[in-house]
CSV table of C-alpha atoms in Angstrom, one decimal:
chain,number,residue,atom,x,y,z
A,1,MET,CA,0.0,0.0,0.0
A,2,PRO,CA,1.6,3.3,-1.0
A,3,ALA,CA,2.6,5.6,1.8
A,4,TYR,CA,1.1,9.1,2.1
A,5,GLY,CA,3.2,11.8,3.8
A,6,ASN,CA,1.9,15.0,5.3
A,7,LEU,CA,5.4,16.5,5.7
A,8,ARG,CA,5.7,17.9,2.1
A,9,ARG,CA,2.3,19.6,2.3
A,10,ALA,CA,3.1,20.8,5.8
A,11,GLY,CA,6.4,22.2,4.6
A,12,ARG,CA,4.7,24.4,2.0
A,13,GLY,CA,2.3,25.7,4.6
A,14,LEU,CA,5.2,26.6,6.9
A,15,ALA,CA,6.9,28.5,4.1
A,16,VAL,CA,3.8,30.5,3.3
A,17,ALA,CA,3.3,31.3,7.0
A,18,ALA,CA,6.9,32.4,7.3
A,19,ALA,CA,6.7,34.6,4.2
A,20,ALA,CA,3.7,36.3,5.8
A,21,GLY,CA,5.7,37.0,8.9
A,22,LEU,CA,3.5,34.7,11.1
A,23,LEU,CA,5.0,33.0,14.1
A,24,ALA,CA,2.4,30.3,14.3
A,25,LEU,CA,1.1,27.8,11.8
A,26,SER,CA,-2.0,28.5,9.7
A,27,THR,CA,-5.2,27.3,11.3
A,28,ALA,CA,-6.0,25.6,8.0
A,29,MET,CA,-3.2,23.1,8.8
A,30,PRO,CA,-2.8,20.5,11.5
A,31,ALA,CA,-1.2,22.0,14.6
A,32,ALA,CA,2.5,21.2,15.0
A,33,ALA,CA,2.8,19.2,11.8
A,34,ALA,CA,6.1,17.8,12.8
A,35,THR,CA,4.6,16.3,16.0
A,36,ILE,CA,2.7,13.1,15.6
A,37,PRO,CA,-0.4,13.1,17.9
A,38,ALA,CA,-0.3,10.5,20.6
A,39,ARG,CA,-2.4,7.3,19.9
A,40,THR,CA,-5.9,7.5,21.2
A,41,ASN,CA,-8.0,4.4,21.5
A,42,LEU,CA,-10.6,4.4,18.7
A,43,LEU,CA,-13.3,2.9,21.0
A,44,SER,CA,-12.9,5.7,23.6
A,45,SER,CA,-15.2,8.7,23.9
A,46,ASP,CA,-12.3,10.9,22.8
A,47,CYS,CA,-12.7,9.6,19.2
A,48,PRO,CA,-15.6,10.4,17.0
A,49,SER,CA,-18.1,7.6,16.2
A,50,THR,CA,-16.8,7.7,12.6
A,51,VAL,CA,-13.1,8.5,11.9
A,52,LYS,CA,-12.7,9.7,8.3
A,53,GLN,CA,-10.6,11.6,5.8
A,54,GLY,CA,-9.7,15.1,6.6
A,55,GLN,CA,-9.3,14.5,10.4
A,56,PHE,CA,-6.0,15.0,12.2
A,57,SER,CA,-5.7,13.5,15.7
A,58,GLY,CA,-4.5,10.8,17.9
A,59,CYS,CA,-7.4,8.7,16.7
A,60,VAL,CA,-5.9,8.8,13.2
A,61,THR,CA,-2.5,7.9,14.6
A,62,GLU,CA,-4.1,4.9,16.3
A,63,LEU,CA,-5.9,3.9,13.1
A,64,GLN,CA,-2.7,4.2,11.0
A,65,THR,CA,-0.8,2.1,13.5
A,66,LEU,CA,-3.4,-0.6,13.5
A,67,LEU,CA,-3.6,-0.7,9.7
A,68,ASP,CA,0.2,-1.0,9.5
A,69,PHE,CA,0.0,-3.8,12.0
A,70,GLY,CA,-2.3,-5.5,9.6
A,71,GLY,CA,0.0,-5.1,6.6
A,72,ALA,CA,-0.4,-1.6,5.3
A,73,SER,CA,2.6,0.7,4.7
A,74,LEU,CA,1.4,4.0,5.9
A,75,THR,CA,3.3,7.0,7.3
A,76,VAL,CA,2.0,7.2,10.8
A,77,ASP,CA,1.4,11.0,11.1
A,78,GLY,CA,-2.1,11.4,12.5
A,79,ASP,CA,-3.3,12.9,9.2
A,80,PHE,CA,-6.2,11.0,7.5
A,81,GLY,CA,-5.4,11.5,3.9
A,82,PRO,CA,-6.1,9.6,0.7
A,83,ALA,CA,-3.6,6.9,1.3
A,84,THR,CA,-5.1,6.2,4.7
A,85,THR,CA,-8.6,6.1,3.0
A,86,ALA,CA,-7.2,3.6,0.5
A,87,ALA,CA,-5.7,1.5,3.3
A,88,VAL,CA,-9.0,1.5,5.2
A,89,GLN,CA,-10.9,0.4,2.1
A,90,ALA,CA,-8.5,-2.4,1.4
A,91,TYR,CA,-8.7,-3.5,5.0
A,92,GLN,CA,-12.5,-3.4,4.9
A,93,THR,CA,-12.6,-5.4,1.7
A,94,SER,CA,-10.3,-8.1,3.3
A,95,LYS,CA,-12.7,-8.4,6.2
A,96,GLY,CA,-15.9,-8.4,4.2
A,97,LEU,CA,-17.0,-5.0,5.6
A,98,THR,CA,-18.5,-2.2,3.5
A,99,SER,CA,-15.6,-0.7,1.7
A,100,ASP,CA,-16.4,3.0,2.2
A,101,GLY,CA,-13.2,4.2,3.9
A,102,LEU,CA,-15.2,5.3,6.9
A,103,VAL,CA,-14.0,3.9,10.2
A,104,GLY,CA,-17.2,3.2,12.1
A,105,PRO,CA,-18.0,0.7,14.9
A,106,ALA,CA,-17.6,-2.5,12.8
A,107,THR,CA,-14.2,-1.4,11.3
A,108,LYS,CA,-13.0,-0.3,14.7
A,109,SER,CA,-14.0,-3.7,16.3
A,110,ALA,CA,-12.2,-5.6,13.6
A,111,LEU,CA,-9.1,-3.5,13.8
A,112,TYR,CA,-8.7,-4.1,17.5
A,113,TYR,CA,-8.9,-7.8,17.1
A,114,GLU,CA,-5.8,-7.5,14.8
A,115,ASP,CA,-3.5,-5.9,17.4
A,116,PRO,CA,-2.6,-8.4,20.2
A,117,ALA,CA,-1.1,-5.7,22.3
A,118,VAL,CA,-4.5,-4.1,22.8
A,119,ALA,CA,-6.2,-5.9,25.7
A,120,ILE,CA,-9.8,-6.9,25.2
A,121,ASP,CA,-12.2,-7.5,28.0
A,122,LEU,CA,-12.7,-11.2,28.3
A,123,ARG,CA,-16.4,-10.8,28.9
A,124,THR,CA,-17.2,-9.1,25.6
A,125,LEU,CA,-18.4,-10.8,22.4
A,126,ARG,CA,-15.0,-10.1,20.8
A,127,CYS,CA,-13.4,-12.8,22.9
A,128,PRO,CA,-14.3,-16.5,22.5
A,129,VAL,CA,-16.5,-18.0,25.3
A,130,ASP,CA,-13.6,-20.4,25.9
A,131,LEU,CA,-10.1,-19.2,25.1
A,132,GLU,CA,-8.3,-21.7,22.9
A,133,PRO,CA,-4.7,-23.1,23.0
A,134,ASN,CA,-2.2,-21.0,21.0
A,135,GLU,CA,-4.7,-18.2,20.6
A,136,ASN,CA,-2.8,-15.0,19.8
A,137,ASP,CA,-4.9,-11.8,20.4
A,138,GLY,CA,-5.9,-9.1,22.8
A,139,CYS,CA,-8.0,-11.5,24.7
A,140,VAL,CA,-4.9,-13.4,25.8
A,141,THR,CA,-3.2,-10.1,26.6
A,142,GLU,CA,-6.0,-9.3,29.0
A,143,LEU,CA,-5.9,-12.8,30.5
A,144,GLN,CA,-2.1,-12.6,31.1
A,145,ASN,CA,-2.5,-9.2,32.7
A,146,LYS,CA,-5.3,-10.5,34.9
A,147,LEU,CA,-3.3,-13.6,36.0
A,148,ASN,CA,-0.3,-11.4,36.8
A,149,ALA,CA,-2.5,-9.2,38.9
A,150,HIS,CA,-3.4,-12.3,40.8
A,151,GLY,CA,0.2,-13.3,41.5
A,152,ALA,CA,1.4,-14.9,38.3
A,153,SER,CA,4.7,-13.8,36.7
A,154,LEU,CA,3.9,-14.2,33.0
A,155,THR,CA,5.6,-12.5,30.1
A,156,VAL,CA,2.7,-10.7,28.3
A,157,ASP,CA,3.3,-12.2,24.9
A,158,HIS,CA,-0.3,-12.4,23.8
A,159,VAL,CA,-0.1,-16.1,23.2
A,160,LEU,CA,-2.0,-18.8,25.1
A,161,GLY,CA,0.8,-21.2,25.4
A,162,THR,CA,1.8,-23.9,28.0
A,163,GLY,CA,3.1,-21.3,30.5
A,164,THR,CA,-0.2,-19.3,30.5
A,165,THR,CA,-2.3,-22.5,30.6
A,166,SER,CA,-0.3,-23.6,33.6
A,167,ALA,CA,-0.9,-20.3,35.3
A,168,VAL,CA,-4.6,-20.7,34.6
A,169,ARG,CA,-4.6,-24.1,36.3
A,170,THR,CA,-2.8,-22.6,39.3
A,171,TYR,CA,-5.3,-19.8,39.5
A,172,GLN,CA,-8.3,-22.1,39.1
A,173,SER,CA,-7.0,-24.3,42.0
A,174,SER,CA,-6.5,-21.2,44.2
A,175,VAL,CA,-10.2,-20.1,43.8
A,176,GLY,CA,-11.7,-23.6,44.0
A,177,LEU,CA,-12.5,-24.1,40.4
A,178,PRO,CA,-11.7,-27.3,38.5
A,179,ALA,CA,-8.1,-26.9,37.3
A,180,THR,CA,-8.8,-27.6,33.6
A,181,GLY,CA,-6.6,-24.8,32.2
A,182,VAL,CA,-9.6,-23.8,30.1
A,183,VAL,CA,-10.5,-20.1,30.3
A,184,ASN,CA,-14.3,-20.6,30.5
A,185,PRO,CA,-17.1,-18.3,31.7
A,186,ALA,CA,-16.6,-19.4,35.3
A,187,THR,CA,-12.9,-18.6,35.2
A,188,LYS,CA,-13.5,-15.2,33.6
A,189,ALA,CA,-16.1,-14.4,36.3
A,190,GLU,CA,-13.6,-15.1,39.0
A,191,LEU,CA,-10.9,-13.1,37.4
A,192,TYR,CA,-13.2,-10.0,37.3
A,193,GLY,CA,-14.9,-10.6,40.6
A,194,ASP,CA,-18.2,-11.2,38.9
A,195,PRO,CA,-21.0,-13.5,40.2
A,196,ALA,CA,-20.6,-17.1,39.0
A,197,PRO,CA,-22.5,-17.6,35.7
A,198,GLN,CA,-25.7,-19.6,36.0
A,199,GLN,CA,-27.2,-22.1,33.6
A,200,PRO,CA,-30.2,-20.6,31.9
A,201,ALA,CA,-33.6,-21.7,33.3
A,202,ASP,CA,-36.1,-23.2,30.8
A,203,LEU,CA,-38.6,-20.5,30.1
A,204,GLY,CA,-41.2,-22.9,28.8
A,205,SER,CA,-43.7,-21.2,26.5
A,206,GLY,CA,-41.8,-18.0,27.0
A,207,ARG,CA,-38.7,-19.4,25.3
A,208,TYR,CA,-39.8,-18.5,21.8
A,209,ALA,CA,-40.1,-14.8,22.6
A,210,ALA,CA,-36.8,-14.9,24.5
A,211,VAL,CA,-35.1,-16.5,21.4
A,212,VAL,CA,-36.4,-13.6,19.3
A,213,ASP,CA,-35.3,-11.0,21.9
A,214,PHE,CA,-31.8,-12.5,22.2
A,215,GLY,CA,-31.6,-12.7,18.4
A,216,GLU,CA,-32.5,-9.0,17.9
A,217,GLN,CA,-30.1,-8.0,20.7
A,218,ALA,CA,-27.3,-9.7,18.8
A,219,THR,CA,-27.9,-7.5,15.7
A,220,GLY,CA,-25.8,-4.4,15.7
A,221,GLN,CA,-23.2,-5.9,18.0
A,222,ASN,CA,-20.7,-6.7,15.2
A,223,ILE,CA,-21.0,-10.5,15.7
A,224,GLN,CA,-19.5,-11.7,12.5
A,225,TYR,CA,-20.3,-14.9,10.7
A,226,VAL,CA,-17.4,-17.3,11.2
A,227,TRP,CA,-17.4,-20.8,9.7
A,228,GLY,CA,-17.5,-23.3,12.6
A,229,GLY,CA,-18.1,-20.6,15.2
A,230,GLY,CA,-20.3,-21.5,18.2
A,231,HIS,CA,-19.7,-25.2,18.3
A,232,GLU,CA,-17.6,-25.5,21.5
A,233,THR,CA,-18.6,-27.1,24.7
A,234,ASP,CA,-19.7,-23.8,26.1
A,235,PHE,CA,-22.3,-21.9,24.0
A,236,GLY,CA,-21.6,-18.6,22.2
A,237,PRO,CA,-19.0,-17.0,19.9
A,238,SER,CA,-15.8,-19.0,19.3
A,239,ILE,CA,-12.9,-19.1,17.0
A,240,GLY,CA,-14.0,-21.0,13.9
A,241,ILE,CA,-12.3,-23.7,11.7
A,242,CYS,CA,-11.2,-23.9,8.1
A,243,ASP,CA,-12.2,-27.5,7.5
A,244,ASP,CA,-14.6,-27.7,4.5
A,245,TYR,CA,-14.6,-23.9,4.3
A,246,GLY,CA,-16.2,-22.4,1.2
A,247,GLY,CA,-16.6,-18.8,2.0
A,248,SER,CA,-15.9,-15.8,-0.1
A,249,ILE,CA,-12.7,-14.6,1.6
A,250,THR,CA,-9.4,-16.3,0.8
A,251,PRO,CA,-7.4,-17.5,2.4
A,252,CYS,CA,-9.8,-18.8,5.0
A,253,PRO,CA,-9.9,-16.4,8.0
A,254,ALA,CA,-12.2,-18.5,10.2
A,255,ASP,CA,-9.5,-20.1,12.4
A,256,LYS,CA,-8.3,-16.6,13.5
A,257,GLU,CA,-11.7,-14.9,13.9
A,258,VAL,CA,-14.3,-15.0,16.7
A,259,GLY,CA,-18.0,-15.3,15.8
A,260,LEU,CA,-20.8,-17.7,15.0
A,261,ASP,CA,-22.0,-19.6,11.9
A,262,CYS,CA,-25.8,-20.0,11.3
A,263,SER,CA,-26.3,-23.1,13.3
A,264,GLY,CA,-23.9,-21.9,16.1
A,265,PHE,CA,-26.0,-18.8,16.3
A,266,ALA,CA,-29.3,-20.7,16.6
A,267,ARG,CA,-27.8,-23.0,19.1
A,268,TRP,CA,-26.6,-20.1,21.3
A,269,LEU,CA,-30.1,-18.4,21.2
A,270,TYR,CA,-32.0,-21.5,22.2
A,271,TRP,CA,-29.5,-22.3,25.0
A,272,ARG,CA,-29.8,-18.8,26.3
A,273,ALA,CA,-33.6,-19.3,26.4
A,274,GLY,CA,-33.1,-22.4,28.6
A,275,ALA,CA,-33.9,-25.0,25.9
A,276,GLY,CA,-30.6,-26.8,26.3
A,277,ASP,CA,-28.5,-28.0,23.4
A,278,ILE,CA,-30.5,-28.3,20.2
A,279,GLY,CA,-27.6,-29.7,18.2
A,280,GLN,CA,-24.4,-28.2,16.7
A,281,THR,CA,-25.0,-28.3,12.9
A,282,THR,CA,-27.9,-27.6,10.7
A,283,LYS,CA,-28.1,-31.3,9.9
A,284,ASP,CA,-28.2,-32.1,13.6
A,285,GLN,CA,-30.9,-29.5,14.3
A,286,VAL,CA,-33.2,-30.3,11.5
A,287,VAL,CA,-33.5,-34.0,12.5
A,288,ASN,CA,-33.7,-33.2,16.3
A,289,PRO,CA,-36.8,-35.1,17.4
A,290,ARG,CA,-37.7,-32.2,19.7
A,291,PHE,CA,-38.5,-30.2,16.6
A,292,THR,CA,-41.7,-30.6,14.6
A,293,LYS,CA,-42.2,-29.2,11.1
A,294,VAL,CA,-45.1,-26.7,11.0
A,295,THR,CA,-46.7,-24.7,8.2
A,296,ALA,CA,-45.9,-21.0,7.7
A,297,ALA,CA,-49.4,-20.2,8.8
A,298,THR,CA,-49.0,-21.9,12.2
A,299,ALA,CA,-45.3,-20.9,12.8
A,300,ILE,CA,-44.7,-18.5,15.6
A,301,PRO,CA,-41.8,-16.1,16.1
A,302,GLY,CA,-38.9,-18.0,17.7
A,303,ASP,CA,-39.3,-21.1,15.5
A,304,LEU,CA,-36.4,-22.2,13.3
A,305,VAL,CA,-36.5,-21.9,9.6
A,306,PHE,CA,-34.3,-24.2,7.5
A,307,PHE,CA,-33.1,-23.9,3.9
A,308,GLY,CA,-32.1,-26.7,1.5
A,309,GLY,CA,-33.6,-29.3,-0.7
A,310,SER,CA,-34.0,-31.9,2.1
A,311,ALA,CA,-32.9,-32.7,5.6
A,312,ALA,CA,-29.9,-34.4,4.1
A,313,THR,CA,-28.9,-31.3,2.1
A,314,VAL,CA,-29.9,-28.6,4.5
A,315,HIS,CA,-27.4,-25.7,4.5
A,316,HIS,CA,-28.8,-22.8,6.4
A,317,VAL,CA,-30.9,-22.0,9.5
A,318,GLY,CA,-32.4,-18.8,10.8
A,319,VAL,CA,-34.8,-17.8,13.5
A,320,TYR,CA,-38.3,-16.7,12.4
A,321,THR,CA,-39.1,-13.3,13.9
A,322,GLY,CA,-42.5,-12.6,12.5
A,323,THR,CA,-43.8,-10.5,9.6
A,324,VAL,CA,-43.2,-6.8,8.8
A,325,ASN,CA,-45.7,-5.4,6.3
A,326,GLY,CA,-46.7,-8.9,5.4
A,327,VAL,CA,-43.1,-10.0,4.7
A,328,ALA,CA,-41.7,-12.9,6.7
A,329,MET,CA,-38.5,-12.1,8.5
A,330,MET,CA,-35.7,-13.9,10.3
A,331,VAL,CA,-32.6,-13.1,12.3
A,332,ASN,CA,-29.5,-15.1,11.3
A,333,ALA,CA,-25.8,-15.3,10.7
A,334,PRO,CA,-25.9,-15.2,6.9
A,335,GLN,CA,-22.5,-16.0,5.5
A,336,THR,CA,-18.8,-15.3,5.5
A,337,ALA,CA,-18.1,-11.5,5.2
A,338,SER,CA,-21.3,-10.6,7.0
A,339,TYR,CA,-22.6,-9.9,10.5
A,340,VAL,CA,-25.6,-11.2,12.4
A,341,ARG,CA,-28.6,-9.4,11.0
A,342,ASP,CA,-32.3,-9.4,10.1
A,343,ASP,CA,-33.2,-10.8,6.6
A,344,THR,CA,-36.3,-11.6,4.7
A,345,ILE,CA,-37.0,-15.4,4.6
A,346,ALA,CA,-37.4,-14.9,0.8
A,347,SER,CA,-33.7,-13.8,0.6
A,348,HIS,CA,-33.0,-17.6,0.4
A,349,SER,CA,-34.8,-19.3,-2.5
A,350,ASP,CA,-34.8,-22.9,-1.2
A,351,LEU,CA,-37.0,-22.8,2.0
A,352,LEU,CA,-37.2,-26.2,3.5
A,353,GLY,CA,-39.7,-25.2,6.2
A,354,TYR,CA,-40.5,-23.9,9.7
A,355,TYR,CA,-39.7,-26.0,12.7
A,356,HIS,CA,-41.2,-25.7,16.2
A,357,LEU,CA,-39.6,-26.9,19.4
A,358,SER,CA,-42.3,-29.0,21.0
A,359,SER,CA,-40.6,-30.1,24.2
């Protein structure tokens, strides 16, 4: 990616200012052009909701640094110029985001997962429910910092290796948890001093509305579709896999990204509503004897909707959320390069049917 420097343009401005007998820089230019603004976390309230071309600030310094970490070759000067815009667009394209050059919430979230030196709160959806061996990201940085605060002496290297796993086991033993070395929800709760997580109670007939509510809450949270995501022992977003991957982004990014695929998403929602484990894959879920196929006329919001020629060839699942202006809708994790969102059921042409959890 070509670098874009601000120094030449700044130099011309200084010459004009000097010729005019001014002692300060023109207000049309970034203040102290030779001084790079200190990095400012893009997720903080000190940065605008959308960072874009024309801005000069520590938010841009942070952006350029993160882009360079991901492979760009920008001059880190805090000035959001055309080259930074081009680098943002290239990055957005590589992540399946809208390539508009505007650094909004989705782009910011993706960028921070790229820089392992930036700690990520383990309780957020940007970290897997269970951290995985050899994971290398800001979630591990946060874990290592937390373990060190509880007496460990780890080098913060961002990698969940054998030394960190051993420290996890030691910590778990010290607080009365099973010393598995797996950083699961119970271990996270202890590290933060939060109440122990509870298994969801079965909501009975209220589970369907709860499934819809949980699904709609998930939209707008930048939960990305990740092949194989959501299939771990604990329910929720996880790092995916590249086995049998057929997505639109190459090489396969799934084994480095946190998210959910369509069946992992449905599984997570039903578990949160207290229905237990409905099965890991679409093929498991569609033949689950607890589900009964119903007609579109009798389906209720919260039912599953499957797509494919038959149960043997089913390839997608969503959660029916009702109709809007007569149009049947679902919430789903659609495909690689997308985020959990609402779609029309007609957006898929091979509807297999609606399925209701009868027990």
